[in-house]
PDB file of C-alpha atoms and ligand atoms in Angstrom:
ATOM      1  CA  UNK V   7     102.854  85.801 109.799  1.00  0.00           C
ATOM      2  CA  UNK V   8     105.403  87.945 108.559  1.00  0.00           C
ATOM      3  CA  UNK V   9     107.941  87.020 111.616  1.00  0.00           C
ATOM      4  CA  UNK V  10     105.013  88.923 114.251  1.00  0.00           C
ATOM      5  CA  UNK V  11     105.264  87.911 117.807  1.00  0.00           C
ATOM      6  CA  UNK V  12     101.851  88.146 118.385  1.00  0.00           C
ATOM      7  CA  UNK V  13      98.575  87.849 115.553  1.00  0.00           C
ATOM      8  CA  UNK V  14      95.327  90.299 116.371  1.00  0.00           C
ATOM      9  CA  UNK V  15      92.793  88.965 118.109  1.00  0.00           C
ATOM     10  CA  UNK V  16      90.129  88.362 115.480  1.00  0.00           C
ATOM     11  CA  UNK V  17      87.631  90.061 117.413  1.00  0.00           C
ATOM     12  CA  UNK V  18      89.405  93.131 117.078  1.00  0.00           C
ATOM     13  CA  UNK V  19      87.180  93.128 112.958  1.00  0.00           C
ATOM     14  CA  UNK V  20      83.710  93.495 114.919  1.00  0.00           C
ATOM     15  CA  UNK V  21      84.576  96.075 116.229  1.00  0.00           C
ATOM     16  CA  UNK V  22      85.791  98.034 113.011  1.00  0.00           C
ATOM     17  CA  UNK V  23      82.652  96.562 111.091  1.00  0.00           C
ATOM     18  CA  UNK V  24      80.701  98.115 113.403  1.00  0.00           C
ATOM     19  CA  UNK V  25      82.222 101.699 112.679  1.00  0.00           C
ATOM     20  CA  UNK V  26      83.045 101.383 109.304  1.00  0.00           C
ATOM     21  CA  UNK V  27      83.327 105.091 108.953  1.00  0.00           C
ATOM     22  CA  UNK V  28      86.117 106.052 111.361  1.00  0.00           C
ATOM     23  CA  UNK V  29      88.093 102.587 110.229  1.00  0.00           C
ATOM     24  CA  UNK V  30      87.730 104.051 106.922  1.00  0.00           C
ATOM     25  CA  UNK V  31      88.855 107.538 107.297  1.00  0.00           C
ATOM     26  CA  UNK V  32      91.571 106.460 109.828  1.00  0.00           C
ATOM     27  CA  UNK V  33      92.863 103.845 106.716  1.00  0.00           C
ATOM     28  CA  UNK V  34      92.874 106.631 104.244  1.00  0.00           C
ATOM     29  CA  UNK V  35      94.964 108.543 106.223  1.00  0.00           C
ATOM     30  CA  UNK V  36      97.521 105.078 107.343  1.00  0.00           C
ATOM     31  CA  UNK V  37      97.703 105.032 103.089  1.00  0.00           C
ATOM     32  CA  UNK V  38      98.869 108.915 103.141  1.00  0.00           C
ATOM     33  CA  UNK V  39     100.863 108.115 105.630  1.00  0.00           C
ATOM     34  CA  UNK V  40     102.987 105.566 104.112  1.00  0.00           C
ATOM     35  CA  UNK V  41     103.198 107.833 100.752  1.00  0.00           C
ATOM     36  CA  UNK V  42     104.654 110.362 102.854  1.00  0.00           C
ATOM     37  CA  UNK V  43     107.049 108.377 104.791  1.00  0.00           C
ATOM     38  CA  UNK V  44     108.295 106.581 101.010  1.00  0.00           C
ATOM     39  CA  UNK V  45     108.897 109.960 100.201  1.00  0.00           C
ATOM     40  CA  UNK V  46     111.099 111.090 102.842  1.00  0.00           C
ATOM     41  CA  UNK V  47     113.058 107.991 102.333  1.00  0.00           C
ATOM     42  CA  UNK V  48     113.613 108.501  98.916  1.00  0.00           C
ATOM     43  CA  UNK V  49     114.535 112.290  99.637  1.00  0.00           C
ATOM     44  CA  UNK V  50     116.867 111.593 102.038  1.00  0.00           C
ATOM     45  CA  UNK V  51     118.684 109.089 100.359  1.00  0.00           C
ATOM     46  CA  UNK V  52     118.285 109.740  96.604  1.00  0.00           C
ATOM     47  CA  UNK V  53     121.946 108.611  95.730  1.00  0.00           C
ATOM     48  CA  UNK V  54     120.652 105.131  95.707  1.00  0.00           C
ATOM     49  CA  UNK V  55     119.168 105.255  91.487  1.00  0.00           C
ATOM     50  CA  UNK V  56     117.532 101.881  92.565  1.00  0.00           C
ATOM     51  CA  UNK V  57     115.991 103.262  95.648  1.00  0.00           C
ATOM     52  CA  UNK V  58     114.736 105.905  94.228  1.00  0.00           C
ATOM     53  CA  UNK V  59     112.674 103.896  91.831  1.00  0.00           C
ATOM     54  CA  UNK V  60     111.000 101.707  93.891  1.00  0.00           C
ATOM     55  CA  UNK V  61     110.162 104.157  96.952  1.00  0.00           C
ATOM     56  CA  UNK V  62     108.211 106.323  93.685  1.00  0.00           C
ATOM     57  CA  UNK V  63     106.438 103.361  93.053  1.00  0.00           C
ATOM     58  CA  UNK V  64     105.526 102.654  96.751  1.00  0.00           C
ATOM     59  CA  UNK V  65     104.810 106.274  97.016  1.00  0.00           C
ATOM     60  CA  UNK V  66     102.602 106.242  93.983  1.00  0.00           C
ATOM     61  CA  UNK V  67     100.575 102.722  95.165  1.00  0.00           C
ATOM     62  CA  UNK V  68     100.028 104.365  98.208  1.00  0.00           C
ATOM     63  CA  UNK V  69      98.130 106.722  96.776  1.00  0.00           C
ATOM     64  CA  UNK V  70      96.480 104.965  94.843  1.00  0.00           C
ATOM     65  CA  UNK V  71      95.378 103.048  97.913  1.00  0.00           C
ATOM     66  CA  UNK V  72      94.455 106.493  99.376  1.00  0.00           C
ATOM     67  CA  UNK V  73      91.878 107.246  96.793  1.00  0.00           C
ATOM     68  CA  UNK V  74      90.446 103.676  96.662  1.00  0.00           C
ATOM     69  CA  UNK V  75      89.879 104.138 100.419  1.00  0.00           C
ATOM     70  CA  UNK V  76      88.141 107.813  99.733  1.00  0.00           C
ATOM     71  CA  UNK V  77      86.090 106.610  96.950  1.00  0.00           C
ATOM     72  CA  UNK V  78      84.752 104.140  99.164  1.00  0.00           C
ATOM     73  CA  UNK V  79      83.828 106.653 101.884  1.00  0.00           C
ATOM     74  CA  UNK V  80      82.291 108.980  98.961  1.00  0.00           C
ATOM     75  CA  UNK V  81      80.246 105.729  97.952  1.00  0.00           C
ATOM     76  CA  UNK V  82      78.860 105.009 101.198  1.00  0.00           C
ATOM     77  CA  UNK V  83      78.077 108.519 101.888  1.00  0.00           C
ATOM     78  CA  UNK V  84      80.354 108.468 105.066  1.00  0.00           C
ATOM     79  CA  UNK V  85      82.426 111.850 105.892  1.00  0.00           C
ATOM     80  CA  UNK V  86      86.137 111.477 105.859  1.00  0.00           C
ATOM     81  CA  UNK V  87      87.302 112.464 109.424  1.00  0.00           C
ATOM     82  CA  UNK V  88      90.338 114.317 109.988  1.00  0.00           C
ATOM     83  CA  UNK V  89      93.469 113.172 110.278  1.00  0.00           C
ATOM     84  CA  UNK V  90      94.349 111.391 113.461  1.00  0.00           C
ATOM     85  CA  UNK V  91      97.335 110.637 115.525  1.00  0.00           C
ATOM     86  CA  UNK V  92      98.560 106.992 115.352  1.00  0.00           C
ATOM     87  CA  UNK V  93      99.387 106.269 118.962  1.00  0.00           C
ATOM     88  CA  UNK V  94     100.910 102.813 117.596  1.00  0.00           C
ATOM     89  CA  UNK V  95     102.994 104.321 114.916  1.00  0.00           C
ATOM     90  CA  UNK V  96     104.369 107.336 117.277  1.00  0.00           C
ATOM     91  CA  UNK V  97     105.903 104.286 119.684  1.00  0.00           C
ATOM     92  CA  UNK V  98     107.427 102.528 116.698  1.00  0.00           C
ATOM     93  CA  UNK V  99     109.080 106.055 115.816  1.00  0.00           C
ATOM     94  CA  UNK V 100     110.553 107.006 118.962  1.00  0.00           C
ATOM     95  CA  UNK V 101     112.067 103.097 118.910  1.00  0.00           C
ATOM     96  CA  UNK V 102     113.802 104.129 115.498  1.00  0.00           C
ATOM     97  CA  UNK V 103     117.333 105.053 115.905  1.00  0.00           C
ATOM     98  CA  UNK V 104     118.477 108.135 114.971  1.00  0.00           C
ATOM     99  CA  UNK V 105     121.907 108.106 116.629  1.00  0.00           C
ATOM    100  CA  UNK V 106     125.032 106.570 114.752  1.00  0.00           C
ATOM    101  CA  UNK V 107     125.596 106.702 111.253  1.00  0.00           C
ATOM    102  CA  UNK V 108     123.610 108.523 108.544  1.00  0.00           C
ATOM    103  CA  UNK V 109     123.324 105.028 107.116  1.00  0.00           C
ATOM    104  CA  UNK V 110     122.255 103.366 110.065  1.00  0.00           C
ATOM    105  CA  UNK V 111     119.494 105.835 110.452  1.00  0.00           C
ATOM    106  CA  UNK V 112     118.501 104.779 106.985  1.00  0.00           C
ATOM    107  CA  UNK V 113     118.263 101.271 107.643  1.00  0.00           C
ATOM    108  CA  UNK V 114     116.308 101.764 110.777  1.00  0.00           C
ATOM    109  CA  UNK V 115     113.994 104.045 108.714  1.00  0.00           C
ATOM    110  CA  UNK V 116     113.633 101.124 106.336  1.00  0.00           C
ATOM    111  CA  UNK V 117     112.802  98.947 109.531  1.00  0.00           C
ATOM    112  CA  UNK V 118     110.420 100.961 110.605  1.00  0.00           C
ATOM    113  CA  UNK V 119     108.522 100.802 106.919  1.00  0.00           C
ATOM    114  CA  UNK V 120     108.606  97.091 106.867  1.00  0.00           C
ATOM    115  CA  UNK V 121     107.027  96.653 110.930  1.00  0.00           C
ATOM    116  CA  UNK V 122     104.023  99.228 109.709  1.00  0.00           C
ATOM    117  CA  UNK V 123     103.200  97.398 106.545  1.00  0.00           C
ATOM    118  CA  UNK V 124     103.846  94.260 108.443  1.00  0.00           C
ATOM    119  CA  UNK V 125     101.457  95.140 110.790  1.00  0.00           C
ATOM    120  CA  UNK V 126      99.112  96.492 108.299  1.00  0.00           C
ATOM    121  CA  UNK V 127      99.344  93.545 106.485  1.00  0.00           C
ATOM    122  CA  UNK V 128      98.316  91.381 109.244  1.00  0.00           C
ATOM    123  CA  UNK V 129      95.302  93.807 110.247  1.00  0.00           C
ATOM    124  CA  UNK V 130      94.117  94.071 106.758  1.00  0.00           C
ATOM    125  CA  UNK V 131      94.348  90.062 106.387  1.00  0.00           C
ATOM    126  CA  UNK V 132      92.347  89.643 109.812  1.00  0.00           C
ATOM    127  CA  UNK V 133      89.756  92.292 108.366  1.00  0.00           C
ATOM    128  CA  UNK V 134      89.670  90.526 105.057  1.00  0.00           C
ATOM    129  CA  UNK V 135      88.582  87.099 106.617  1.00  0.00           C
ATOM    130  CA  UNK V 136      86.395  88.539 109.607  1.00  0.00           C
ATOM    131  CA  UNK V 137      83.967  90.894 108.157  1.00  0.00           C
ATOM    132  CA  UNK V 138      80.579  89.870 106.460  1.00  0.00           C
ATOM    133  CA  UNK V 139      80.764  92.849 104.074  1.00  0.00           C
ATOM    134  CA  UNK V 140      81.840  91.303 100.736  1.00  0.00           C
ATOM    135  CA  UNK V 141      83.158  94.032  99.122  1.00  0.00           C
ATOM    136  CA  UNK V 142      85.851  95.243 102.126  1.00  0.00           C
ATOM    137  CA  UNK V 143      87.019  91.912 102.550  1.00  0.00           C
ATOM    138  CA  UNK V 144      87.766  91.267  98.684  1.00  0.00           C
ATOM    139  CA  UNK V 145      89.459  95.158  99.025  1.00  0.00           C
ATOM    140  CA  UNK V 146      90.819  94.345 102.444  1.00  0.00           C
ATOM    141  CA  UNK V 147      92.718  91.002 100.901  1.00  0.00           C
ATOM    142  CA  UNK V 148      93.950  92.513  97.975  1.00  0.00           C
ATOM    143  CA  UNK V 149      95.698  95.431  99.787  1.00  0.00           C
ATOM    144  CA  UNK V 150      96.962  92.894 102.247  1.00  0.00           C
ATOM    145  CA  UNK V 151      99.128  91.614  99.063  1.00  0.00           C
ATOM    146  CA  UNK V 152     100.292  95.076  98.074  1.00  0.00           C
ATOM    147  CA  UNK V 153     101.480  95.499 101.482  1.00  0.00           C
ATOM    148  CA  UNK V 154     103.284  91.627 101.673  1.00  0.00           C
ATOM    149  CA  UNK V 155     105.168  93.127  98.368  1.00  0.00           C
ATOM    150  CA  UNK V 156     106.125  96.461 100.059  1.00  0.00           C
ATOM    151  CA  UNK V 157     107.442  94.554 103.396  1.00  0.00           C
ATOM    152  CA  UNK V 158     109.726  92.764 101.879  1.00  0.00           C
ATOM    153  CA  UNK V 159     110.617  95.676  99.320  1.00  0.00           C
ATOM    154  CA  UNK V 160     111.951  97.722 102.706  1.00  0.00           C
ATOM    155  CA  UNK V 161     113.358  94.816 103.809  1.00  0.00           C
ATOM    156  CA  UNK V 162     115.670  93.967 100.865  1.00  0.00           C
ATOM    157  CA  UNK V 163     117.119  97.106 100.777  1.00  0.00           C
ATOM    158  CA  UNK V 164     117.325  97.443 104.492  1.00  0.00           C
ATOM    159  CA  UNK V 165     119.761  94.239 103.591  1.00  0.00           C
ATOM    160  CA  UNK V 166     121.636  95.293 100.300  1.00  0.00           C
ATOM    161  CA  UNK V 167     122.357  98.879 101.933  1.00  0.00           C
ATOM    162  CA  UNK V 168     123.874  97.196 105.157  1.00  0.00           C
ATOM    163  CA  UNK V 169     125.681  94.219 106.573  1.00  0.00           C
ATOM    164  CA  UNK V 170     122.785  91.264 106.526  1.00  0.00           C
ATOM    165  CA  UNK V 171     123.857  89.866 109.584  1.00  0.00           C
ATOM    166  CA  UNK V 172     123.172  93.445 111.347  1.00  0.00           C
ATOM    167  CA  UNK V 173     120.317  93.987 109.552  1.00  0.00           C
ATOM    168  CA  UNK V 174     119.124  90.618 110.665  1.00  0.00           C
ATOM    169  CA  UNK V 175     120.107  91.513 114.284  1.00  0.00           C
ATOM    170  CA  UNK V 176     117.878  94.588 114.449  1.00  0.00           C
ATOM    171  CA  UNK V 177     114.891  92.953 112.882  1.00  0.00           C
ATOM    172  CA  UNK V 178     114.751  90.606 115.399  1.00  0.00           C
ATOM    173  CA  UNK V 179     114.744  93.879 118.002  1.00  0.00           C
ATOM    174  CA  UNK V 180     111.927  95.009 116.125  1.00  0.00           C
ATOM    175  CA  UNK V 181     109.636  92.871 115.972  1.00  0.00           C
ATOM    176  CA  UNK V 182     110.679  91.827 119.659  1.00  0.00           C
ATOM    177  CA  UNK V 183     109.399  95.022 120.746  1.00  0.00           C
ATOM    178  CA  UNK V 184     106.855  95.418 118.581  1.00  0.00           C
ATOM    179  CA  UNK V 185     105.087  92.322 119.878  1.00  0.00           C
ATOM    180  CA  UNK V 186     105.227  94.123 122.717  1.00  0.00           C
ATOM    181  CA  UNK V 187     103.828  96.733 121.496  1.00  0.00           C
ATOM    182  CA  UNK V 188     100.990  95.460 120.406  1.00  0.00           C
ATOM    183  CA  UNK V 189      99.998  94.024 123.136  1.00  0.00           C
ATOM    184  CA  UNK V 190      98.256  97.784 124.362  1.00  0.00           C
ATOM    185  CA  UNK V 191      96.117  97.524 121.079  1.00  0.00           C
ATOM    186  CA  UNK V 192      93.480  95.509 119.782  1.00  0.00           C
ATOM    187  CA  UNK V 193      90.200  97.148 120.890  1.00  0.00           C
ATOM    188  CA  UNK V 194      89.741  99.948 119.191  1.00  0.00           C
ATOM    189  CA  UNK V 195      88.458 100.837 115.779  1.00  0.00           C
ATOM    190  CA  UNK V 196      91.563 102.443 113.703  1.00  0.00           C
ATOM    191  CA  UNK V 197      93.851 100.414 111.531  1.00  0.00           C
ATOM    192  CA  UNK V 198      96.716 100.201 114.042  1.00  0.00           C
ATOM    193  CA  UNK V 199      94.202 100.631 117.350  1.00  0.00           C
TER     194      UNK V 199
HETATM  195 FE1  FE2 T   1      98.931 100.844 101.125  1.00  0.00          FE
HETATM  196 FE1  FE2 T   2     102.276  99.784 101.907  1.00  0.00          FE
END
C-alpha cells in the first residue's frame, strides 16, 4: 500500500478500540499537526503560486479533519488530552535533510509530508476495517481517502520542483527506512504508536 515496506499488524485496532479516548485526542492533534507542517511549507516556499494553493487547501482540510475529530470527542463525552509528542514522527524528522540546497531541503520536507500521510493512511485504513464501531470506521475510511489525495499531492510537487529521477531516488530511502521504522511501533494506542 502506498509503496510501505511493512503493513500494521491488524491487531494493532484492538488495542485503539479499546481506548478510544486517547486514540482520539492523539488523532486530533496528528490533524493539527499536518495543518501546521502545510503551513510552514507554504511559508517557506511561497514563490511557488501553485504551491501555495494547494498547501492552503491541505492546511484548511486538515482542519477541518481537526474539528471532525473534536466533535467526536465532545459527542462521546471524552476529554481531549493534551498534546503529545509523536515519538514516530520526531525519527522521521531528524531523517529529513536539512543540509544542501534550500531546494533540496524543500523536497525532503515534501518527503517527509507524503511518509506521514502515507502512514496515516495505512493506519486509518487498518482502523477503518478492524473496529466494530460503525461510525469510526465509515469516518476512519473516508479520511483514509483525503489522506491517499494529500500523499500524492506532496509527492507531485516533490517531482515537478526537482529532478524525478532524484526525487525517485530518495523516496525509495524513505520508505526504506521508514519500514524500518516502523518496525518499533504497533502496540500502542496513538495514531502513529
Ligand atoms: Fe487529515
Ligand atoms: Fe493529510
Amino acid at each position: 500500500m502506498l509503496g510501505l515496506k511493512l503493513l500494521t499488524d491488524p491487531r494493532w485496532a484492538n488495542i485503539a478500540e479499546d481506548n478510544l479516548e486517547e486514540i482520539l485526542s492523539d488523532h486530533a492533534w496528528c490533524e493539527q499537526k499536518a495543518a501546521t507542517n502545510a503551513i510552514t511549507i507554504l511559508t517557506y516556499n511561497s514563490e511557488h503560486e501553485d504551491l501555495v494553493t494547494a498547501m492552503t487547501e491541505i492546511a484548511i482540510e486538515e482542519m477541518e479533519h481537526f474539528k471532525m475529530v473534536h466533535d467526536i470527542i465532545k459527542q462521546r463525552g471524552f476529554t481531549f488530552g493534551r498534546e503529545r509528542k509523536d515519538d514516530y514522527v520526531n525519527q522521521l524528522f531528524k531523517f529529513m535533510r536539512k543540509d544542501g540546497s534550500r531546494n533540496d531541503a524543500f523536497i525532503d520536507r515534501l518527503l517527509f509530508a507524503a511518509m506521514i500521510e502515507a502512514r496515516s493512511c495505512e493506519r486509518f485504513r487498518v482502523l477503518s476495517e478492524n473496529i466494530k464501531d460503525d461510525e469510526l470506521a465509515k469516518f476512519y475510511r473516508d479520511l483514509m481517502i483525503s489522506e491517499a489525495n494529500h500523499y500524492t499531492t506532496f509527492l507531485k510537487f516533490a517531482k515537478k520542483y526537482s529532478e524525478r529521477r532524484n526525487v525517485d531516488k530518495r523516496w525509495k530511502e524513505w520508505l526504506d527506512f521508514e519500514g524500518q521504522l516502523i518496525q518499533n511501533y504497533g502496540t500502542k494506542e496513538t495514531i502513529h504508536g
